[in-house]
PDB file of C-alpha atoms in Angstrom:
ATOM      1  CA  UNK A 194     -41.423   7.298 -13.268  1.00 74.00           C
ATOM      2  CA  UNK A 195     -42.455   9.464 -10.406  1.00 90.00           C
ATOM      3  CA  UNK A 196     -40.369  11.896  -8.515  1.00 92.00           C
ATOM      4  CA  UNK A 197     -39.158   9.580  -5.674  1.00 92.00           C
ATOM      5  CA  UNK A 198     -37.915   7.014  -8.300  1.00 87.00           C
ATOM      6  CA  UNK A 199     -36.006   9.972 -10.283  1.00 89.00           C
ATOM      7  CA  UNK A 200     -34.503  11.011  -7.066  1.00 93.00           C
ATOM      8  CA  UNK A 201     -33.739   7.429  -6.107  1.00 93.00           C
ATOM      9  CA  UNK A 202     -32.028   6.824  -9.734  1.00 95.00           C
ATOM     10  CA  UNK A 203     -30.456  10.260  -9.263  1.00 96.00           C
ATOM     11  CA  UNK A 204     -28.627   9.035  -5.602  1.00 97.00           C
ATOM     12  CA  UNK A 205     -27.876   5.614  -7.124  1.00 98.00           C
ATOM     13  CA  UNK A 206     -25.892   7.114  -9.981  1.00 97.00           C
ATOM     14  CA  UNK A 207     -24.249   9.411  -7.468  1.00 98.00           C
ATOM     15  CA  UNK A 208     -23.102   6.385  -4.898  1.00 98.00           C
ATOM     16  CA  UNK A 209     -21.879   4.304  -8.203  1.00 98.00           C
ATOM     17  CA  UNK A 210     -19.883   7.474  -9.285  1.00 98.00           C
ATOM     18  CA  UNK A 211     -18.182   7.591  -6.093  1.00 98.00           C
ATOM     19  CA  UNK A 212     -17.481   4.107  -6.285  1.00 98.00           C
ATOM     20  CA  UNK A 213     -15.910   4.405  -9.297  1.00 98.00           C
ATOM     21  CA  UNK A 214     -13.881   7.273  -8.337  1.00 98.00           C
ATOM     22  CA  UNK A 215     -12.676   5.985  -4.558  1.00 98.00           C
ATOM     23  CA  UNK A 216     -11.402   2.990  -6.634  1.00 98.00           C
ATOM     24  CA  UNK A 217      -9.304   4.910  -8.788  1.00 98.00           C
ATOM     25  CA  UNK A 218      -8.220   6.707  -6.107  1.00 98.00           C
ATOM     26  CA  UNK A 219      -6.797   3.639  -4.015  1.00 98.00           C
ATOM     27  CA  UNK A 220      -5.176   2.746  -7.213  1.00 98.00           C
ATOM     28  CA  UNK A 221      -3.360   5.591  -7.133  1.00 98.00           C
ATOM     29  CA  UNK A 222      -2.319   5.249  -3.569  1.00 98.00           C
ATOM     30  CA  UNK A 223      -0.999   2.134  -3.895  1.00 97.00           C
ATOM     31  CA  UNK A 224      -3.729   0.989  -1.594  1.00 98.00           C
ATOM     32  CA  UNK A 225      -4.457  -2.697  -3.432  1.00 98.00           C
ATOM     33  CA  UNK A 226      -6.806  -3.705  -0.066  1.00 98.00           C
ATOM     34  CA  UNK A 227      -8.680   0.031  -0.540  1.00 98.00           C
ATOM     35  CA  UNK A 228      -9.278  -1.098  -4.643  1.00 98.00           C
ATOM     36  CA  UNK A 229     -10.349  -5.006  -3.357  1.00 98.00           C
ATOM     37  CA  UNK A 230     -12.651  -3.745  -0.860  1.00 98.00           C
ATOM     38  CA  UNK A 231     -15.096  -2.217  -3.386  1.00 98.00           C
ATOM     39  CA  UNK A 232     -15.805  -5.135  -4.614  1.00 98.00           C
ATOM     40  CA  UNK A 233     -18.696  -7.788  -3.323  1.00 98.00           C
ATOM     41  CA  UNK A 234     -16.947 -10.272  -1.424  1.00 98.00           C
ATOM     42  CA  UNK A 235     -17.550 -12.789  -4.114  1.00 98.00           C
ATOM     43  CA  UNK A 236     -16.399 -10.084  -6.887  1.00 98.00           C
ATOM     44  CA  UNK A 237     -14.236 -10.832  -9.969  1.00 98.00           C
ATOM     45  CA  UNK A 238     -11.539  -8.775 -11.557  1.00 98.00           C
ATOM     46  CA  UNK A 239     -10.681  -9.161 -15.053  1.00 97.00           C
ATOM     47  CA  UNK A 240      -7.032  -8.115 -15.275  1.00 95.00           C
ATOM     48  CA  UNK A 241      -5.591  -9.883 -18.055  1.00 91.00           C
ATOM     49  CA  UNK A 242      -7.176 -12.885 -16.077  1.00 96.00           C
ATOM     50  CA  UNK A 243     -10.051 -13.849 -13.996  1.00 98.00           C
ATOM     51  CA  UNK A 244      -9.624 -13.090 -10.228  1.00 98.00           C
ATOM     52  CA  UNK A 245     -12.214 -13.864  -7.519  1.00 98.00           C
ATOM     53  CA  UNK A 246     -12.891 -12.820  -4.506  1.00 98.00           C
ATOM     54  CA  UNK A 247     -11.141  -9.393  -2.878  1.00 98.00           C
ATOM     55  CA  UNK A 248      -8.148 -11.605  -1.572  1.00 98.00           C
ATOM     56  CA  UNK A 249      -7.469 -12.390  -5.260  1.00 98.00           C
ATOM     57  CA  UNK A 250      -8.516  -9.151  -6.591  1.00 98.00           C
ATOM     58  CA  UNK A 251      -6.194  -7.673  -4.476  1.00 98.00           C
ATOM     59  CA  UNK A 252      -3.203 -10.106  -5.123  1.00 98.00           C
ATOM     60  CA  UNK A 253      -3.325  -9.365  -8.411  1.00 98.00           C
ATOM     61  CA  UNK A 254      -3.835  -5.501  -8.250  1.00 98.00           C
ATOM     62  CA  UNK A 255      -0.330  -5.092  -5.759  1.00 98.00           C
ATOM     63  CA  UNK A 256       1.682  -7.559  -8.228  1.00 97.00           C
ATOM     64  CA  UNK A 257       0.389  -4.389 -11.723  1.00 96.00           C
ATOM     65  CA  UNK A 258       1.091  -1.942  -8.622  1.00 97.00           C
ATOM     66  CA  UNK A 259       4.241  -3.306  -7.710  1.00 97.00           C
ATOM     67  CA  UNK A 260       5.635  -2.328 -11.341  1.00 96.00           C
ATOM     68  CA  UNK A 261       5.343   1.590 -11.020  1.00 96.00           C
ATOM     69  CA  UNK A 262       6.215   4.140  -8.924  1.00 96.00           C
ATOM     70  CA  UNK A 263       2.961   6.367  -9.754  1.00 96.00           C
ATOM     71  CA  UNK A 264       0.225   6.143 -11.395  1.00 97.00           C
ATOM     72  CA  UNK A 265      -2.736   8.870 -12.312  1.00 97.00           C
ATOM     73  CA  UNK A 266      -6.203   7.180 -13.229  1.00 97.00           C
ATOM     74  CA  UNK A 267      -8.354   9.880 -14.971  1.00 97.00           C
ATOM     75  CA  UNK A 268     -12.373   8.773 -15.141  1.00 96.00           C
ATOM     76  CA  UNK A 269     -14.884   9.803 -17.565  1.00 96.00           C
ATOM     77  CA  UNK A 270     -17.445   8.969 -19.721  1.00 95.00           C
ATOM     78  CA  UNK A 271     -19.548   7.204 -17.017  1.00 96.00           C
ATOM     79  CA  UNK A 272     -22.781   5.522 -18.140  1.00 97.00           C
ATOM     80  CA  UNK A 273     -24.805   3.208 -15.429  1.00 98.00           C
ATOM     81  CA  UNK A 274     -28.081   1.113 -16.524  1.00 98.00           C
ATOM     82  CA  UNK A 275     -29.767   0.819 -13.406  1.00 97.00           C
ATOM     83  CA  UNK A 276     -32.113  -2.128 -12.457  1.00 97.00           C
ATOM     84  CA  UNK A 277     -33.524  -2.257  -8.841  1.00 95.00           C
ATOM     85  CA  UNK A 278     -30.352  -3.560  -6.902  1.00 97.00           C
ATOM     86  CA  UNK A 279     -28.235  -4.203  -9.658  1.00 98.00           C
ATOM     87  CA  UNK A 280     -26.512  -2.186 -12.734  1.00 98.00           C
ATOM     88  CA  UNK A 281     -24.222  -1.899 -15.448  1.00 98.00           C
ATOM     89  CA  UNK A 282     -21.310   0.318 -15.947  1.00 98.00           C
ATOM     90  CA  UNK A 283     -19.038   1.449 -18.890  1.00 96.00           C
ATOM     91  CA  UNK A 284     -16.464   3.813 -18.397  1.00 97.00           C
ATOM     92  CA  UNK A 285     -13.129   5.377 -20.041  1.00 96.00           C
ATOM     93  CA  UNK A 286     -10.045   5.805 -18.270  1.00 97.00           C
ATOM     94  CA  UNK A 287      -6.766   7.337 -18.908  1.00 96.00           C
ATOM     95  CA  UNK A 288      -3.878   6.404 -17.049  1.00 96.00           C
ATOM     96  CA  UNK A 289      -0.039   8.073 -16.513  1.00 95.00           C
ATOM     97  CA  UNK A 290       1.921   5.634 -14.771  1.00 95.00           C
ATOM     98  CA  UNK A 291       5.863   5.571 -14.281  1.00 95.00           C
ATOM     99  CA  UNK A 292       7.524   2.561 -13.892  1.00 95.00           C
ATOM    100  CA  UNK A 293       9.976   1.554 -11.161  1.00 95.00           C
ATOM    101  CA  UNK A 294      13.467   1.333 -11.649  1.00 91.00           C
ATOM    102  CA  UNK A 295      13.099   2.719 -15.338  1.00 92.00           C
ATOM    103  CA  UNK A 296      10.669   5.739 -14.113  1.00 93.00           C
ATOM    104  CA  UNK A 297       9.990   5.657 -17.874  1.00 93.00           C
ATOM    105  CA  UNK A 298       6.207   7.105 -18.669  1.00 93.00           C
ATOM    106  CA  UNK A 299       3.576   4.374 -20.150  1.00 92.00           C
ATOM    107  CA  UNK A 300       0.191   6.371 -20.889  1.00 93.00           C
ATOM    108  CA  UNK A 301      -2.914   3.848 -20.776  1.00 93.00           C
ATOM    109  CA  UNK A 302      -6.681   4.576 -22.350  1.00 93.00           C
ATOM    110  CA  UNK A 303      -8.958   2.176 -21.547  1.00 94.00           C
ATOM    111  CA  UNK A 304     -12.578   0.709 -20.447  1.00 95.00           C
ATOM    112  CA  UNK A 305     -13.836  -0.230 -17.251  1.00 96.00           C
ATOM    113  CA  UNK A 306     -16.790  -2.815 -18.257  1.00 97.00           C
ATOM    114  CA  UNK A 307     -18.906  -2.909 -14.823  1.00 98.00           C
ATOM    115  CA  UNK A 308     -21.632  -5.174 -13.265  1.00 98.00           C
ATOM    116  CA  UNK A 309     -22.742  -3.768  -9.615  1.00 98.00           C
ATOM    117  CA  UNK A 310     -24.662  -4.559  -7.035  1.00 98.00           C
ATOM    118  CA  UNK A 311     -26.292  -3.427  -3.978  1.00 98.00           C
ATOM    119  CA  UNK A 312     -25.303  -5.237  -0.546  1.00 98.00           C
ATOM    120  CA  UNK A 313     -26.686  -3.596   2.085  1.00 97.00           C
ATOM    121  CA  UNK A 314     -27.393  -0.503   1.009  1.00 97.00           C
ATOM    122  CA  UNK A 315     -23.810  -0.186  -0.519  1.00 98.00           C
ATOM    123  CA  UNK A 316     -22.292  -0.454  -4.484  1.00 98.00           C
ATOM    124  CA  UNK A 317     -20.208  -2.547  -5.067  1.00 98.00           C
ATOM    125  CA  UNK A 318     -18.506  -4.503  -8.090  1.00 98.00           C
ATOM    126  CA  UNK A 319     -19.874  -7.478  -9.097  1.00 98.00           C
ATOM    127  CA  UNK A 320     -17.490  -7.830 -12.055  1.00 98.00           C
ATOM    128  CA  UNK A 321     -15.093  -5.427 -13.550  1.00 98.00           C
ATOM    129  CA  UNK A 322     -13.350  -5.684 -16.183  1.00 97.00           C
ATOM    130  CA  UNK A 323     -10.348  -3.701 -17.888  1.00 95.00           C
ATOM    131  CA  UNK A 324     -10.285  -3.233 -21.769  1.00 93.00           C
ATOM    132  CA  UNK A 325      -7.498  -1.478 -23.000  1.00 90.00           C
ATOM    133  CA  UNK A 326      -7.916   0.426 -25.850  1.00 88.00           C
ATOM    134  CA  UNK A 327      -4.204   2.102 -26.476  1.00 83.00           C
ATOM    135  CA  UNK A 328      -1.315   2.309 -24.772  1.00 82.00           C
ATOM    136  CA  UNK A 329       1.762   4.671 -25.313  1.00 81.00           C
ATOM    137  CA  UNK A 330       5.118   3.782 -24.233  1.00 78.00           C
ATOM    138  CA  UNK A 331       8.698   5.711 -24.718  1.00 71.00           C
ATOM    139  CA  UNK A 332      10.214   4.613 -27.693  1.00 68.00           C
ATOM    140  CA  UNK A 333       7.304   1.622 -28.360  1.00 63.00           C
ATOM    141  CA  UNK A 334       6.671   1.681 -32.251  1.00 58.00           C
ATOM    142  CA  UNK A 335       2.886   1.794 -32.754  1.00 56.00           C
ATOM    143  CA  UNK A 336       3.022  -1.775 -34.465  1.00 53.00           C
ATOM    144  CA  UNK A 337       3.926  -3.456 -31.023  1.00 55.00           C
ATOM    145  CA  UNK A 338       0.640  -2.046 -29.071  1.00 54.00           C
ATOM    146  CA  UNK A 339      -1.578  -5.012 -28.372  1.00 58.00           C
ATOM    147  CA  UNK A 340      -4.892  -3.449 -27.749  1.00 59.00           C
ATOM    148  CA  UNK A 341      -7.481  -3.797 -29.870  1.00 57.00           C
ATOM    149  CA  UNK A 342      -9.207  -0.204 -29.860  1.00 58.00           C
ATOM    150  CA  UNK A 343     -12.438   0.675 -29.464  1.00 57.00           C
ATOM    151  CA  UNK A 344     -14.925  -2.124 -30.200  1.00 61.00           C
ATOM    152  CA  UNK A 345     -16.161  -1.644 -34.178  1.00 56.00           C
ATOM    153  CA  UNK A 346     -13.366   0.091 -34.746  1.00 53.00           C
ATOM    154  CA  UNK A 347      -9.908  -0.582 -36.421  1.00 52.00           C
ATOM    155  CA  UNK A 348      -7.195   0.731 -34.210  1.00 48.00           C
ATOM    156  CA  UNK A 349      -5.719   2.907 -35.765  1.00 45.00           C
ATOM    157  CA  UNK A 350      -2.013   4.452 -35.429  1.00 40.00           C
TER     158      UNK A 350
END
C-alpha cells in the first residue's frame, strides 16, 4: 500500500467516525430527520424491524424517541473494513435513556452492525443494524432481559 492509499484509508476512517458519531448525536437531540439523513437515500434500519428509506428510518426512530425524555449514546470500539467505496462497520454502544412520564433510567449496551457507502464523496449507511446485547432497567429481574449477549457467548447475569 503506498503512502497516498494509507492516507486515503486514514481520511476514510476519519469521515466514517464522524458519521458514526453525528448520528449518535442527533439521537440524542431528538433530531429523528438529523439520524435519517445519514443514511443513503435507499438505506435500511434494523430496529427491531426492517425500515427503508430515510422517511421510514426516520418514522421509526421519532416513534423509540418519542418514549424518553433523554437519552446519552456513548460510541466505542469502532472497527471499519474498507473496500474502495464501500465498508463495513461494527461498533459498541452504551446508552442512558430516561423514559417519559416514568423518568425511570433504562441503561442499553449494544452493537451497531454497519454497511456504508460512498455517494458523492460522502458516508453514508447502507444498512445499520442495532444488536442489543444487555439492557438494565429499575427493578427488571435479570431473567426478563431479552438480549442475547455477545455473539458466542452465553449471557450471562
Amino acid at each position: 500500500m503506498s503512502q497516498q492509499d494509507d492516507i486515503r484509508e486514514m481520511l476514510d476512517h476519519h469521515a466514517i467516525s464522524k458519521l458514526m458519531v453525528h448520528y449518535a448525536e442527533r439521537i440524542d437531540a431528538n433530531d429523528p430527520e438529523g439520524a435519517a439523513a445519514c443514511f443513503a437515500p435507499d438505506g435500511i434500519g434494523h430496529y427491531w424491524g426492517k425500515f427503508v428509506g430515510r422517511e421510514a428510518i426516520a418514522q421509526r426512530l421519532t416513534g423509540i424517541l418519542d418514549a424518553f425524555t433523554a437519552t446519552s449514546h456513548h460510541l466505542s470500539n469502532i472497527k471499519l473494513t474498507l473496500s474502495g467505496d464501500t465498508a463495513t462497520g461494527l461498533s459498541y454502544v452504551y446508552a442512558f435513556h430516561r423514559y417519559a412520564g416514568s423518568h425511570d433510567p433504562m441503561h442499553y449496551w449494544g452493537r451497531w452492525k454497519d454497511r456504508l457507502v460512498r455517494i458523492d464523496g460522502q458516508w453514508l449507511f447502507a444498512e445499520r443494524e442495532v444488536v442489543g446485547v444487555g439492557q438494565y432497567l429499575k427493578d427488571d429481574p435479570p431473567s426478563t432481559n431479552p438480549l442475547p449477549g455477545h455473539p458466542g457467548r452465553a449471557s450471562r447475569i
